[in-house]
Amino acid sequence: MKNQDIRIRIASPCDGEKLLKIYGPYVEKTAVTFEYQIPGVEEFSERIEKTMRRYPYLVAERGGEPVGYAYAGAFHDRAAYDWAVETSIYVAWNEKKTGIGRKLHDMLEKALKKQGILNMNACVACPWGEEDEYLTRNSLEFHRHLGYRLVGEFCQCGYKFGRWYNMAWLEKHIGEHLGDQPAPVAFREVRDMPVCGARGTEWRK
């Protein structure tokens, strides 16, 4: 299969420029993200660095070139939400539906479990009514296939390309919820981060 030579590794802020090339088309051509303008390389690299202070940021590559990435972020800033995260996955435009997204998600889930995270939440843009050239329900179905359940949908809350879109929240529980719950740890405590300029550390655990 095409994705057998895919390697999943931990990201570095130095990946910013190449990962931005993956993200850019989703900003310009789709309503998958509600961002209007492609961020600059410096800003995007800072986003990676900020995420990696606490959560995993993973890169899928083939032959040393990134073909997708996935990361987790805070579901909410207040302490009671520390066991929940919001997840994001992007795959290179010409690599969609090749299994890379599933590989990234599986590794992201493993990493979050090691941290002690219990809830994976995905915020997914959805068409209001019929699908169009900017947005389908593929992302919604992708997450359902991975075991997420729909927990809520906000109607016509996002405006892009002169059209209104919905936003759905999906949730997947990946750990046991206890009365005396141990606090989650930062990702750096369960896996060392790569040095800037290095190719990164392969995630296999």
PDB file of C-alpha atoms in Angstrom, residues 27-201:
ATOM      1  CA  VAL A  27      -7.352  28.197   3.891  1.00  0.00           C
ATOM      2  CA  GLU A  28      -7.522  29.338   0.280  1.00  0.00           C
ATOM      3  CA  LYS A  29      -9.716  26.627  -1.250  1.00  0.00           C
ATOM      4  CA  THR A  30     -11.943  25.240   1.511  1.00  0.00           C
ATOM      5  CA  ALA A  31     -14.123  26.014   4.494  1.00  0.00           C
ATOM      6  CA  VAL A  32     -12.468  23.176   6.443  1.00  0.00           C
ATOM      7  CA  THR A  33     -10.739  25.949   8.379  1.00  0.00           C
ATOM      8  CA  PHE A  34     -12.515  29.234   9.018  1.00  0.00           C
ATOM      9  CA  GLU A  35      -9.243  31.139   8.824  1.00  0.00           C
ATOM     10  CA  TYR A  36      -9.391  33.702   5.999  1.00  0.00           C
ATOM     11  CA  GLN A  37      -5.702  34.459   5.436  1.00  0.00           C
ATOM     12  CA  ILE A  38      -2.743  32.077   5.324  1.00  0.00           C
ATOM     13  CA  PRO A  39      -0.532  32.912   8.319  1.00  0.00           C
ATOM     14  CA  GLY A  40       3.118  33.788   7.827  1.00  0.00           C
ATOM     15  CA  VAL A  41       5.852  31.229   8.405  1.00  0.00           C
ATOM     16  CA  GLU A  42       6.980  32.891  11.632  1.00  0.00           C
ATOM     17  CA  GLU A  43       3.470  32.932  13.082  1.00  0.00           C
ATOM     18  CA  PHE A  44       2.838  29.336  12.050  1.00  0.00           C
ATOM     19  CA  SER A  45       6.129  28.184  13.581  1.00  0.00           C
ATOM     20  CA  GLU A  46       5.198  29.991  16.797  1.00  0.00           C
ATOM     21  CA  ARG A  47       1.907  28.092  16.840  1.00  0.00           C
ATOM     22  CA  ILE A  48       3.842  24.816  16.658  1.00  0.00           C
ATOM     23  CA  GLU A  49       6.182  25.886  19.446  1.00  0.00           C
ATOM     24  CA  LYS A  50       3.292  26.975  21.665  1.00  0.00           C
ATOM     25  CA  THR A  51       1.436  23.688  21.135  1.00  0.00           C
ATOM     26  CA  MET A  52       4.522  21.615  21.917  1.00  0.00           C
ATOM     27  CA  ARG A  53       4.923  23.179  25.360  1.00  0.00           C
ATOM     28  CA  ARG A  54       2.154  20.868  26.523  1.00  0.00           C
ATOM     29  CA  TYR A  55       0.767  18.682  23.740  1.00  0.00           C
ATOM     30  CA  PRO A  56       1.979  16.404  20.916  1.00  0.00           C
ATOM     31  CA  TYR A  57       2.497  17.780  17.432  1.00  0.00           C
ATOM     32  CA  LEU A  58       3.208  14.987  14.956  1.00  0.00           C
ATOM     33  CA  VAL A  59       4.352  14.966  11.329  1.00  0.00           C
ATOM     34  CA  ALA A  60       3.817  12.251   8.729  1.00  0.00           C
ATOM     35  CA  GLU A  61       6.541  12.142   6.117  1.00  0.00           C
ATOM     36  CA  ARG A  62       7.486  10.115   3.096  1.00  0.00           C
ATOM     37  CA  GLY A  63      11.077  10.146   1.944  1.00  0.00           C
ATOM     38  CA  GLY A  64      11.869  12.902   4.430  1.00  0.00           C
ATOM     39  CA  GLU A  65       9.112  15.222   3.127  1.00  0.00           C
ATOM     40  CA  PRO A  66       6.053  16.091   5.259  1.00  0.00           C
ATOM     41  CA  VAL A  67       2.754  14.844   3.829  1.00  0.00           C
ATOM     42  CA  GLY A  68       0.536  15.552   6.830  1.00  0.00           C
ATOM     43  CA  TYR A  69       0.457  16.639  10.439  1.00  0.00           C
ATOM     44  CA  ALA A  70      -1.686  16.339  13.544  1.00  0.00           C
ATOM     45  CA  TYR A  71      -1.710  18.016  16.922  1.00  0.00           C
ATOM     46  CA  ALA A  72      -3.741  18.557  20.065  1.00  0.00           C
ATOM     47  CA  GLY A  73      -4.538  21.753  21.898  1.00  0.00           C
ATOM     48  CA  ALA A  74      -6.365  22.810  25.036  1.00  0.00           C
ATOM     49  CA  PHE A  75     -10.111  22.200  24.960  1.00  0.00           C
ATOM     50  CA  HIS A  76     -10.503  25.037  27.451  1.00  0.00           C
ATOM     51  CA  ASP A  77      -8.030  26.979  29.589  1.00  0.00           C
ATOM     52  CA  ARG A  78      -9.632  26.301  32.973  1.00  0.00           C
ATOM     53  CA  ALA A  79      -8.076  23.574  35.103  1.00  0.00           C
ATOM     54  CA  ALA A  80     -11.166  21.342  35.202  1.00  0.00           C
ATOM     55  CA  TYR A  81     -10.760  20.751  31.452  1.00  0.00           C
ATOM     56  CA  ASP A  82      -7.139  19.533  31.689  1.00  0.00           C
ATOM     57  CA  TRP A  83      -8.103  15.969  30.731  1.00  0.00           C
ATOM     58  CA  ALA A  84      -9.700  17.067  27.441  1.00  0.00           C
ATOM     59  CA  VAL A  85      -8.086  18.284  24.224  1.00  0.00           C
ATOM     60  CA  GLU A  86      -9.121  19.569  20.823  1.00  0.00           C
ATOM     61  CA  THR A  87      -7.486  17.741  17.916  1.00  0.00           C
ATOM     62  CA  SER A  88      -6.578  18.802  14.372  1.00  0.00           C
ATOM     63  CA  ILE A  89      -5.355  16.789  11.374  1.00  0.00           C
ATOM     64  CA  TYR A  90      -4.268  18.033   7.946  1.00  0.00           C
ATOM     65  CA  VAL A  91      -3.060  15.916   5.042  1.00  0.00           C
ATOM     66  CA  ALA A  92      -1.296  17.202   1.914  1.00  0.00           C
ATOM     67  CA  TRP A  93      -3.729  18.022  -0.883  1.00  0.00           C
ATOM     68  CA  ASN A  94      -2.496  15.216  -3.172  1.00  0.00           C
ATOM     69  CA  GLU A  95      -2.328  12.663  -0.335  1.00  0.00           C
ATOM     70  CA  LYS A  96      -5.940  12.714   0.817  1.00  0.00           C
ATOM     71  CA  LYS A  97      -7.738   9.376   1.279  1.00  0.00           C
ATOM     72  CA  THR A  98      -4.475   7.397   1.381  1.00  0.00           C
ATOM     73  CA  GLY A  99      -4.680   6.420   5.054  1.00  0.00           C
ATOM     74  CA  ILE A 100      -2.256   9.075   6.302  1.00  0.00           C
ATOM     75  CA  GLY A 101      -4.919  10.797   8.396  1.00  0.00           C
ATOM     76  CA  ARG A 102      -5.715   7.539  10.172  1.00  0.00           C
ATOM     77  CA  LYS A 103      -2.029   6.861  10.867  1.00  0.00           C
ATOM     78  CA  LEU A 104      -1.587  10.335  12.317  1.00  0.00           C
ATOM     79  CA  HIS A 105      -4.689  10.049  14.465  1.00  0.00           C
ATOM     80  CA  ASP A 106      -3.695   6.633  15.827  1.00  0.00           C
ATOM     81  CA  MET A 107      -0.286   7.965  16.893  1.00  0.00           C
ATOM     82  CA  LEU A 108      -1.808  11.126  18.329  1.00  0.00           C
ATOM     83  CA  GLU A 109      -4.217   9.043  20.390  1.00  0.00           C
ATOM     84  CA  LYS A 110      -1.357   6.902  21.729  1.00  0.00           C
ATOM     85  CA  ALA A 111       0.590  10.006  22.707  1.00  0.00           C
ATOM     86  CA  LEU A 112      -2.383  11.563  24.477  1.00  0.00           C
ATOM     87  CA  LYS A 113      -3.072   8.357  26.386  1.00  0.00           C
ATOM     88  CA  LYS A 114       0.511   8.405  27.658  1.00  0.00           C
ATOM     89  CA  GLN A 115      -0.104  11.919  28.953  1.00  0.00           C
ATOM     90  CA  GLY A 116      -3.227  10.849  30.819  1.00  0.00           C
ATOM     91  CA  ILE A 117      -5.670  12.646  28.531  1.00  0.00           C
ATOM     92  CA  LEU A 118      -9.186  11.157  28.579  1.00  0.00           C
ATOM     93  CA  ASN A 119     -11.262  13.069  26.018  1.00  0.00           C
ATOM     94  CA  MET A 120     -10.385  13.811  22.403  1.00  0.00           C
ATOM     95  CA  ASN A 121     -12.637  16.488  20.925  1.00  0.00           C
ATOM     96  CA  ALA A 122     -12.829  17.523  17.288  1.00  0.00           C
ATOM     97  CA  CYS A 123     -14.379  20.754  16.030  1.00  0.00           C
ATOM     98  CA  VAL A 124     -15.435  20.034  12.449  1.00  0.00           C
ATOM     99  CA  ALA A 125     -16.885  22.422   9.876  1.00  0.00           C
ATOM    100  CA  CYS A 126     -20.009  21.071   8.145  1.00  0.00           C
ATOM    101  CA  PRO A 127     -22.162  22.266   5.253  1.00  0.00           C
ATOM    102  CA  TRP A 128     -25.436  23.984   6.025  1.00  0.00           C
ATOM    103  CA  GLY A 129     -27.653  21.897   3.786  1.00  0.00           C
ATOM    104  CA  GLU A 130     -26.040  20.532   0.640  1.00  0.00           C
ATOM    105  CA  GLU A 131     -22.309  19.963   0.221  1.00  0.00           C
ATOM    106  CA  ASP A 132     -20.538  22.450  -2.045  1.00  0.00           C
ATOM    107  CA  GLU A 133     -17.162  22.981  -3.697  1.00  0.00           C
ATOM    108  CA  TYR A 134     -15.688  24.353  -0.475  1.00  0.00           C
ATOM    109  CA  LEU A 135     -16.884  21.836   2.096  1.00  0.00           C
ATOM    110  CA  THR A 136     -18.156  18.254   2.274  1.00  0.00           C
ATOM    111  CA  ARG A 137     -19.037  15.995   5.190  1.00  0.00           C
ATOM    112  CA  ASN A 138     -15.889  13.899   4.720  1.00  0.00           C
ATOM    113  CA  SER A 139     -14.250  15.162   7.907  1.00  0.00           C
ATOM    114  CA  LEU A 140     -17.373  14.407   9.919  1.00  0.00           C
ATOM    115  CA  GLU A 141     -17.482  10.855   8.577  1.00  0.00           C
ATOM    116  CA  PHE A 142     -13.728  10.426   9.096  1.00  0.00           C
ATOM    117  CA  HIS A 143     -14.074  11.149  12.800  1.00  0.00           C
ATOM    118  CA  ARG A 144     -17.144   8.974  13.195  1.00  0.00           C
ATOM    119  CA  HIS A 145     -15.202   6.111  11.617  1.00  0.00           C
ATOM    120  CA  LEU A 146     -12.490   6.633  14.246  1.00  0.00           C
ATOM    121  CA  GLY A 147     -14.976   6.207  17.079  1.00  0.00           C
ATOM    122  CA  TYR A 148     -16.074   9.779  17.742  1.00  0.00           C
ATOM    123  CA  ARG A 149     -19.691  10.590  18.498  1.00  0.00           C
ATOM    124  CA  LEU A 150     -21.495  13.784  17.596  1.00  0.00           C
ATOM    125  CA  VAL A 151     -22.238  15.787  20.748  1.00  0.00           C
ATOM    126  CA  GLY A 152     -23.413  19.085  19.302  1.00  0.00           C
ATOM    127  CA  GLU A 153     -23.764  21.222  16.188  1.00  0.00           C
ATOM    128  CA  PHE A 154     -23.875  25.008  15.881  1.00  0.00           C
ATOM    129  CA  CYS A 155     -25.867  26.135  12.864  1.00  0.00           C
ATOM    130  CA  GLN A 156     -24.697  28.823  10.429  1.00  0.00           C
ATOM    131  CA  CYS A 157     -22.018  30.070  12.825  1.00  0.00           C
ATOM    132  CA  GLY A 158     -19.156  30.343  10.311  1.00  0.00           C
ATOM    133  CA  TYR A 159     -19.111  32.631   7.256  1.00  0.00           C
ATOM    134  CA  LYS A 160     -16.633  32.080   4.435  1.00  0.00           C
ATOM    135  CA  PHE A 161     -16.711  32.461   0.636  1.00  0.00           C
ATOM    136  CA  GLY A 162     -20.041  34.275   0.948  1.00  0.00           C
ATOM    137  CA  ARG A 163     -21.708  31.235   2.527  1.00  0.00           C
ATOM    138  CA  TRP A 164     -22.753  30.127   5.989  1.00  0.00           C
ATOM    139  CA  TYR A 165     -21.467  26.894   7.506  1.00  0.00           C
ATOM    140  CA  ASN A 166     -22.160  24.796  10.595  1.00  0.00           C
ATOM    141  CA  MET A 167     -19.672  23.667  13.211  1.00  0.00           C
ATOM    142  CA  ALA A 168     -20.001  20.218  14.773  1.00  0.00           C
ATOM    143  CA  TRP A 169     -18.358  18.992  17.948  1.00  0.00           C
ATOM    144  CA  LEU A 170     -17.389  15.342  18.188  1.00  0.00           C
ATOM    145  CA  GLU A 171     -15.960  13.477  21.161  1.00  0.00           C
ATOM    146  CA  LYS A 172     -14.024  10.271  21.790  1.00  0.00           C
ATOM    147  CA  HIS A 173     -13.196   8.923  25.252  1.00  0.00           C
ATOM    148  CA  ILE A 174      -9.768   7.259  25.382  1.00  0.00           C
ATOM    149  CA  GLY A 175      -9.376   6.601  29.107  1.00  0.00           C
ATOM    150  CA  GLU A 176     -11.245   5.729  32.278  1.00  0.00           C
ATOM    151  CA  HIS A 177     -12.847   8.596  34.196  1.00  0.00           C
ATOM    152  CA  LEU A 178     -12.148   8.144  37.908  1.00  0.00           C
ATOM    153  CA  GLY A 179     -13.277   9.817  41.095  1.00  0.00           C
ATOM    154  CA  ASP A 180      -9.669  10.474  42.080  1.00  0.00           C
ATOM    155  CA  GLN A 181      -8.217  11.274  38.642  1.00  0.00           C
ATOM    156  CA  PRO A 182      -4.421  11.589  38.312  1.00  0.00           C
ATOM    157  CA  ALA A 183      -3.372  14.873  36.709  1.00  0.00           C
ATOM    158  CA  PRO A 184      -2.223  14.646  33.074  1.00  0.00           C
ATOM    159  CA  VAL A 185       1.389  15.451  32.266  1.00  0.00           C
ATOM    160  CA  ALA A 186       2.953  17.535  29.523  1.00  0.00           C
ATOM    161  CA  PHE A 187       3.954  15.649  26.388  1.00  0.00           C
ATOM    162  CA  ARG A 188       7.625  16.468  26.954  1.00  0.00           C
ATOM    163  CA  GLU A 189       7.474  14.340  30.105  1.00  0.00           C
ATOM    164  CA  VAL A 190       6.581  11.212  28.153  1.00  0.00           C
ATOM    165  CA  ARG A 191       8.644  11.865  25.037  1.00  0.00           C
ATOM    166  CA  ASP A 192      11.689  14.085  24.464  1.00  0.00           C
ATOM    167  CA  MET A 193      11.226  16.801  21.877  1.00  0.00           C
ATOM    168  CA  PRO A 194      13.508  17.053  18.824  1.00  0.00           C
ATOM    169  CA  VAL A 195      16.177  19.735  18.568  1.00  0.00           C
ATOM    170  CA  CYS A 196      15.502  22.565  16.106  1.00  0.00           C
ATOM    171  CA  GLY A 197      17.100  21.701  12.784  1.00  0.00           C
ATOM    172  CA  ALA A 198      16.964  17.955  13.376  1.00  0.00           C
ATOM    173  CA  ARG A 199      14.689  15.640  11.432  1.00  0.00           C
ATOM    174  CA  GLY A 200      12.835  14.835  14.611  1.00  0.00           C
ATOM    175  CA  THR A 201      12.210  11.800  16.743  1.00  0.00           C
TER     176      THR A 201
END
